[in-house]
PDB file of C-alpha atoms and ligand atoms in Angstrom:
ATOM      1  CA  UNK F   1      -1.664 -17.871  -1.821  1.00  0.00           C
ATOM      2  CA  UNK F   2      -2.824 -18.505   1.665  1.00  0.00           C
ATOM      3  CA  UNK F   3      -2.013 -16.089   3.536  1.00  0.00           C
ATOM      4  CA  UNK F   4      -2.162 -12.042   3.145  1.00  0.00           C
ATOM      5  CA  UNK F   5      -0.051  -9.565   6.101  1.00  0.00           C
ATOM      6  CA  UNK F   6      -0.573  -6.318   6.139  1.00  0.00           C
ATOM      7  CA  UNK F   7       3.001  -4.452   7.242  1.00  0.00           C
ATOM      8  CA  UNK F   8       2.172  -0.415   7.995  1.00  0.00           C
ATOM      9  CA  UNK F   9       4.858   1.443   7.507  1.00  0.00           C
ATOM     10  CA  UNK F  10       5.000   4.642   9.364  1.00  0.00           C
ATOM     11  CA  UNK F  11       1.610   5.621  11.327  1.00  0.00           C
ATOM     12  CA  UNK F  12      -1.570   4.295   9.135  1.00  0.00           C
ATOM     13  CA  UNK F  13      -4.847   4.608  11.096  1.00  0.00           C
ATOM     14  CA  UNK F  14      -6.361   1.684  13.014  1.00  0.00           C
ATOM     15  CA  UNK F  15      -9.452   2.162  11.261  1.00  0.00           C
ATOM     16  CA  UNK F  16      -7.600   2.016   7.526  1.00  0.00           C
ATOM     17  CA  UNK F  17      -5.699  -1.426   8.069  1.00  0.00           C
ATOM     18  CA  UNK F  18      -9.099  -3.171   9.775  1.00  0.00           C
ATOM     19  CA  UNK F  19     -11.373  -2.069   6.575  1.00  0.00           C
ATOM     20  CA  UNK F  20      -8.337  -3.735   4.601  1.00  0.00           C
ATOM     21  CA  UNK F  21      -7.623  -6.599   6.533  1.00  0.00           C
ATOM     22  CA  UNK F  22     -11.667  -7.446   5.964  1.00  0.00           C
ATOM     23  CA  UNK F  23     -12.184  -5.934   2.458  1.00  0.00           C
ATOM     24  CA  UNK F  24      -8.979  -8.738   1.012  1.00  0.00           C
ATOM     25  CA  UNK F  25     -10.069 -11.429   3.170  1.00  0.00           C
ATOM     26  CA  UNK F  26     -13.566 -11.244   1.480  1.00  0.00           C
ATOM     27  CA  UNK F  27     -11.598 -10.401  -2.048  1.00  0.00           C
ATOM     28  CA  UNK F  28      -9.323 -13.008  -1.968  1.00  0.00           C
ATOM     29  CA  UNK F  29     -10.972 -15.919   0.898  1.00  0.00           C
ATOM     30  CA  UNK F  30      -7.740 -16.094   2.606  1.00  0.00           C
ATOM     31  CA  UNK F  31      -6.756 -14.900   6.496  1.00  0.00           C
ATOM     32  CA  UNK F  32      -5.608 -11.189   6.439  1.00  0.00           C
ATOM     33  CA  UNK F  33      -3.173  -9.810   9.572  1.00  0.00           C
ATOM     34  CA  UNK F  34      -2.089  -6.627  10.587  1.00  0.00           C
ATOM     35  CA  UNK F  35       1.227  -7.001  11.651  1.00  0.00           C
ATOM     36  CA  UNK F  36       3.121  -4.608  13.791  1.00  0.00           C
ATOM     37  CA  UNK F  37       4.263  -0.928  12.239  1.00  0.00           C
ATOM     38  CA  UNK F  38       7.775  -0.197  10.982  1.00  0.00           C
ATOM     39  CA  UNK F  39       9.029   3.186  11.372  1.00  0.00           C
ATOM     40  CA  UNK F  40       8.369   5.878   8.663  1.00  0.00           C
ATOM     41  CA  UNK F  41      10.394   4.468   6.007  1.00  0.00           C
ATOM     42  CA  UNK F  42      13.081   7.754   5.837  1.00  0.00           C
ATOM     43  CA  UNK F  43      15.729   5.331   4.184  1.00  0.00           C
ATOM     44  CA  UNK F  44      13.470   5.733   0.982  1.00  0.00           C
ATOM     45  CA  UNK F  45      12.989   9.573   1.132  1.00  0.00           C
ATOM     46  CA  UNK F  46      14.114  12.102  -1.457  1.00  0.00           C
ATOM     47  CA  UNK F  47      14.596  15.217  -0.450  1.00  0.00           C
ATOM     48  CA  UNK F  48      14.408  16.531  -3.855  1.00  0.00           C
ATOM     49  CA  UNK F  49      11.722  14.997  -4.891  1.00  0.00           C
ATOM     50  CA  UNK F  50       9.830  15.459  -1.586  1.00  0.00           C
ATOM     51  CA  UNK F  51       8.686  11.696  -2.080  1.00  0.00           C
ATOM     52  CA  UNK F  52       9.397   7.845  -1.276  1.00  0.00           C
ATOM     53  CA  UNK F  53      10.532   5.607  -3.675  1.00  0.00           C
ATOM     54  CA  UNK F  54       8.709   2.912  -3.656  1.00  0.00           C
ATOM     55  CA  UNK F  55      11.180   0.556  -5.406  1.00  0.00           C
ATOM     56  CA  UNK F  56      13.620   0.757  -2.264  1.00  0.00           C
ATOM     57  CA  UNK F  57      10.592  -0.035  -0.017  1.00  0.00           C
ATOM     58  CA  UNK F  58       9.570  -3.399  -1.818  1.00  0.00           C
ATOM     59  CA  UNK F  59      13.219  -4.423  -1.618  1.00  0.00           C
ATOM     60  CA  UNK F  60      13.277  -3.902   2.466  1.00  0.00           C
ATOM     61  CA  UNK F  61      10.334  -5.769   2.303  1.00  0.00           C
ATOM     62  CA  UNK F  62      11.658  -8.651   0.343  1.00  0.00           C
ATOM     63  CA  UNK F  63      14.485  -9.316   2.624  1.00  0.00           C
ATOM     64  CA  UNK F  64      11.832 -10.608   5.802  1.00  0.00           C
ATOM     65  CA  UNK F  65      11.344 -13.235   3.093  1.00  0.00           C
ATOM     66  CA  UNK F  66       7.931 -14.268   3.167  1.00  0.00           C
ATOM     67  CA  UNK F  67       7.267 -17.849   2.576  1.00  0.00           C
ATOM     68  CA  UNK F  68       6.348 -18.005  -1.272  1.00  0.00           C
ATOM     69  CA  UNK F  69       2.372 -19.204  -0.384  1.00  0.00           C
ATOM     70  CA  UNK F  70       1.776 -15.821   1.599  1.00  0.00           C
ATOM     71  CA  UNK F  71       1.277 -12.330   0.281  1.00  0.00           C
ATOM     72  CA  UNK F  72       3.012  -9.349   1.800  1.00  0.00           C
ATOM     73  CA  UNK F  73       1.504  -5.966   1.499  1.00  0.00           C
ATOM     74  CA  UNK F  74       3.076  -2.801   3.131  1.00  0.00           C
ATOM     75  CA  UNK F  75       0.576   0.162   3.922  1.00  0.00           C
ATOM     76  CA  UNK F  76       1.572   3.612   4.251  1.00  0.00           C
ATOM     77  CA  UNK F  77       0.546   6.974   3.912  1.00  0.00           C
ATOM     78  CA  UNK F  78       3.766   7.891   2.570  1.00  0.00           C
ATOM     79  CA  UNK F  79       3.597   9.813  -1.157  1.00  0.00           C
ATOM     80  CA  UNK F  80       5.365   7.101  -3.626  1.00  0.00           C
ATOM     81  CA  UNK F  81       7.075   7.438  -6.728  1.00  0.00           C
ATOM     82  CA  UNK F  82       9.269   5.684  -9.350  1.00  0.00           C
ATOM     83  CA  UNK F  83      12.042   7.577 -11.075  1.00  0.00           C
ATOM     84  CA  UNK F  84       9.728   7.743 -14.366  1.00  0.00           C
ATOM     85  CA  UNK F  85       6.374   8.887 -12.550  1.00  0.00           C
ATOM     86  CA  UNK F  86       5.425  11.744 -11.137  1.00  0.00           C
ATOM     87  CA  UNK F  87       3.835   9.260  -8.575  1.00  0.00           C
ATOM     88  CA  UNK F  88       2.482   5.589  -7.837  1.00  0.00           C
ATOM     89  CA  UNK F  89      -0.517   4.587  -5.988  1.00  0.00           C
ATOM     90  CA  UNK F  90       1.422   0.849  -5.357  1.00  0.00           C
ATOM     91  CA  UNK F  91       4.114  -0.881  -6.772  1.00  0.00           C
ATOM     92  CA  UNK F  92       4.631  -5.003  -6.564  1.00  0.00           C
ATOM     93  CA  UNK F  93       7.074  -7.689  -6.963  1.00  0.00           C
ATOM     94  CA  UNK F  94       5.393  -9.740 -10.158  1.00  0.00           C
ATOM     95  CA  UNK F  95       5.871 -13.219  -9.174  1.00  0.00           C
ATOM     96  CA  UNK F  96       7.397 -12.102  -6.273  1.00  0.00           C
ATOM     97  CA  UNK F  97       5.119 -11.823  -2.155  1.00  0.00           C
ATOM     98  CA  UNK F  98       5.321  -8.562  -2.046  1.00  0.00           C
ATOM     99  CA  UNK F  99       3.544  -5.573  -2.705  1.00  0.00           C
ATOM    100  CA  UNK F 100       3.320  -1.953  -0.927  1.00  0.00           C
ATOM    101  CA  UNK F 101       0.205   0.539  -1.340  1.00  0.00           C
ATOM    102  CA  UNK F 102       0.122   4.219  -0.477  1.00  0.00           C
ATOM    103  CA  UNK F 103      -3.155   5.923   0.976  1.00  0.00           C
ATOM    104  CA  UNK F 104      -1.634   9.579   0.098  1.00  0.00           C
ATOM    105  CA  UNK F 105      -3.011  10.220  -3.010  1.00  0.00           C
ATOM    106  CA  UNK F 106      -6.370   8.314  -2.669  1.00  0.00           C
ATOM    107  CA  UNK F 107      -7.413  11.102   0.070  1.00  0.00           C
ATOM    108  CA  UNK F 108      -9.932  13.684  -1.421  1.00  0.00           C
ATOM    109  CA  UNK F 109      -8.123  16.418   0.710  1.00  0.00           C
ATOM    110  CA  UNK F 110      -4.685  16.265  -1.726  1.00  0.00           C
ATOM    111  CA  UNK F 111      -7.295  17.627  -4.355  1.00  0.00           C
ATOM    112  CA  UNK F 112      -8.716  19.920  -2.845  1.00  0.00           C
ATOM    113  CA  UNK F 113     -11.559  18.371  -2.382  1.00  0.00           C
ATOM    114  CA  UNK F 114     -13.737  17.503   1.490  1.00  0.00           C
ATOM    115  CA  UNK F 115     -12.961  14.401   2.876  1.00  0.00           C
ATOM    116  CA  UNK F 116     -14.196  10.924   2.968  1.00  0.00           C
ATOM    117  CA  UNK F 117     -13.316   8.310   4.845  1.00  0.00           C
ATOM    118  CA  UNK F 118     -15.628   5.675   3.073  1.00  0.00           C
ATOM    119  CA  UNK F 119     -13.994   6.895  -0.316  1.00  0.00           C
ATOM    120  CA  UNK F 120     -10.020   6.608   0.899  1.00  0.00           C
ATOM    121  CA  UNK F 121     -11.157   2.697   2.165  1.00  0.00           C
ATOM    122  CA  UNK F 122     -12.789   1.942  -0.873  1.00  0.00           C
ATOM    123  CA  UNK F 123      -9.794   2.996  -3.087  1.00  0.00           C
ATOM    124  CA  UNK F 124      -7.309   1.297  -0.870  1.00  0.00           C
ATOM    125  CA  UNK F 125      -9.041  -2.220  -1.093  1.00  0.00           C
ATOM    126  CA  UNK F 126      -9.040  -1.726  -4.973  1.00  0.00           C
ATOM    127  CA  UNK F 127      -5.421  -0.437  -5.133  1.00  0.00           C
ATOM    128  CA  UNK F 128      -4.508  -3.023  -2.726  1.00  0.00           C
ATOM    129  CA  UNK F 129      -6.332  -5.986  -4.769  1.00  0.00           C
ATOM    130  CA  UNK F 130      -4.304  -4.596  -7.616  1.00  0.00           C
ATOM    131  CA  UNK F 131      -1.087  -5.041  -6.389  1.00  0.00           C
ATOM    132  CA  UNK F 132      -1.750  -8.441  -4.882  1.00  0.00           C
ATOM    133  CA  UNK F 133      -3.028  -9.898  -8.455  1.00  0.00           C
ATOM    134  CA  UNK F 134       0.040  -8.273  -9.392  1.00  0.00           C
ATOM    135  CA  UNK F 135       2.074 -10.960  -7.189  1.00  0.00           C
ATOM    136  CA  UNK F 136      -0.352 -13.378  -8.756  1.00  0.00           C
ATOM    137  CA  UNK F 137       1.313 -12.790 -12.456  1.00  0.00           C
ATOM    138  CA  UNK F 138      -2.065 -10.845 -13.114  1.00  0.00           C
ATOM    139  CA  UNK F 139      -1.160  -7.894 -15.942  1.00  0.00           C
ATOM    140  CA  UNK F 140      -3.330  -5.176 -16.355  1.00  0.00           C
ATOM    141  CA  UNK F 141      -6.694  -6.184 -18.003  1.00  0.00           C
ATOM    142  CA  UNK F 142      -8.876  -4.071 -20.620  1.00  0.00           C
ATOM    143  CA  UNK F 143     -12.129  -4.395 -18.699  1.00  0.00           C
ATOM    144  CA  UNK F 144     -12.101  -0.530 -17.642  1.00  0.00           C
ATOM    145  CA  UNK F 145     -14.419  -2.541 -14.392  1.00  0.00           C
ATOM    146  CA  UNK F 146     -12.091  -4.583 -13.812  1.00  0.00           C
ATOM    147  CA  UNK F 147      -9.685  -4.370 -10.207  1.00  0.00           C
ATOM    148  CA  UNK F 148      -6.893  -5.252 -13.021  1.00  0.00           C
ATOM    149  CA  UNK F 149      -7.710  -2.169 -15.201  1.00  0.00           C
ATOM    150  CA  UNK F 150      -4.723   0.497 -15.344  1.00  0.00           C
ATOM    151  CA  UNK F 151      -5.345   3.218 -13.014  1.00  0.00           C
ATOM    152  CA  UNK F 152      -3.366   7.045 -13.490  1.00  0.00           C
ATOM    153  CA  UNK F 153      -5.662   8.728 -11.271  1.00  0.00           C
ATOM    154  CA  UNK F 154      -8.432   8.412  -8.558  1.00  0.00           C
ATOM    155  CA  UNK F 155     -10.956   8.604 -11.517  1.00  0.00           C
ATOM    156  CA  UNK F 156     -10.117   5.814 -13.155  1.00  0.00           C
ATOM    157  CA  UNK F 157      -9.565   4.158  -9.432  1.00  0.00           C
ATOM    158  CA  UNK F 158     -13.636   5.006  -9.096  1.00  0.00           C
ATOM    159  CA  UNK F 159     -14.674   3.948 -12.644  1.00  0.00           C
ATOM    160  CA  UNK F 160     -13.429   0.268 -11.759  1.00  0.00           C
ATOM    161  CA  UNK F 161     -15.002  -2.632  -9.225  1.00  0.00           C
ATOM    162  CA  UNK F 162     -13.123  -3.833  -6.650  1.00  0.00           C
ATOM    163  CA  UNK F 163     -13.761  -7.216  -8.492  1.00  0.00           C
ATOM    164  CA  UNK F 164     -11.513  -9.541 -10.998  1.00  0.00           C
ATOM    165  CA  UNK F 165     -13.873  -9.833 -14.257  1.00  0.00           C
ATOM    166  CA  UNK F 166     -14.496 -13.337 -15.207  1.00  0.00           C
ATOM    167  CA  UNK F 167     -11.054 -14.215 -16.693  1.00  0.00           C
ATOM    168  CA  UNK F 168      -8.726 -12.241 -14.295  1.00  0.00           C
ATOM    169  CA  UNK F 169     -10.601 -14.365 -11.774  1.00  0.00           C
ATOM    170  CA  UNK F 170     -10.078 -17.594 -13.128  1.00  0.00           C
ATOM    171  CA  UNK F 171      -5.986 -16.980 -13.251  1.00  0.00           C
ATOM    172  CA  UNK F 172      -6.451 -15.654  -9.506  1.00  0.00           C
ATOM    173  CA  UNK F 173      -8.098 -19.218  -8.729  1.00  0.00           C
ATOM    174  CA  UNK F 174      -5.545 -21.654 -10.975  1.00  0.00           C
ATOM    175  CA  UNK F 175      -2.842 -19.722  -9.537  1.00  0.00           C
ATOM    176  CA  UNK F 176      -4.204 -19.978  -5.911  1.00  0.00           C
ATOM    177  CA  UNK F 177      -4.553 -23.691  -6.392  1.00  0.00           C
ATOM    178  CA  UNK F 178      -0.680 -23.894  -8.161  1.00  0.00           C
ATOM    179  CA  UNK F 179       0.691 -21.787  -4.441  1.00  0.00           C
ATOM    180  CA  UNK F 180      -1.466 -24.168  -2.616  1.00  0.00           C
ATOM    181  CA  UNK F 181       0.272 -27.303  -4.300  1.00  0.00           C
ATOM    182  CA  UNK F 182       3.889 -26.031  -3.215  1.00  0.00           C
TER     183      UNK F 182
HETATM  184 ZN1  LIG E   1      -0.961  -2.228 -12.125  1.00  0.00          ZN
HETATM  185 ZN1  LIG E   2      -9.722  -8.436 -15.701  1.00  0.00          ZN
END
């Protein structure tokens, strides 16, 4: 990987996609962009469910088809969901260059709770890191500190680094060095 691009979908704060863009080029010691928003993605809404699939987003995104050495990650504030959750916080391609990250849920506001900006970026960056070691044929790791650690909720979002441990980082590296021979 080379490369990461940052697609918003819908209107995502200034503010939000410049933490981001700095927070995975220090993560991942590539170039980040922020490249211009795409409309609200309706096409993925369900009315029932009052949500976006995120599954139907991805595939949008896979049809700009990124070259296989960069990393694209769509940004919204859009609630997500896959037909057997109640919600997602992301959802990527593995193997694939793409991954998408919602902001909705990482807000203290949906629970209840007083905002905080500093709290919504630092989620993001770890949600985002997720996804993108996701693309990276990364699974989920067992180091509960871990970026790669599961996450159901914001708690368990908190309890972890935004860091790979030492052997999720090692993969990250030999499979940098793999996109980098292509
Ligand atoms: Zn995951
Ligand atoms: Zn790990």
């Amino acid at each position: 990987m080379n490369r990461i691009q940052l697609l918003p979908f819908g209107s995502v704060p200034a503010e939000l996609l410049a933490e981001l863009r700095s927070g995975l080029g220090r993560a991942f010691l590539v170039p980040c962009e922020i490249l211009p928003p795409e409309p609200d993605p309706r096409f993925a809404f369900n009315i029932t469910r009052q949500q976006y699939l995120s599954t139907q987003i991805l595939a949008q995104m896979v049809q700009r088809e990124a070259p296989p050495t960069s990393r694209l990650l769509g940004v919204t504030l859009a609630d997500l969901y896959i037909p057997i959750l109640t919600f997602v916080f992301g959802e990527a391609q593995l193997q694939g260059s793409c991954a998408l990250v919602s902001a909705h849920r990482l807000r203290q506001d949906f629970y209840g709770l007083p905002p905080s900006q500093d709290l919504v970026h630092e989620r993001l960056l770890k949600e985002a890191t997720h996804e993108l070691g996701h693309t990276l044929t990364l699974s989920h790791c067992e180091d509960y500190q871990c970026v790669m650690a599961a996450s159901h909720g914001v708690e368990w979002i908190d309890l972890k680094t935004n860091r790979f441990c030492t052997s999720c980082r090692s993969l990250v590296q030999g499979r940098g060095t793999m996109q980098a021979t292509l």
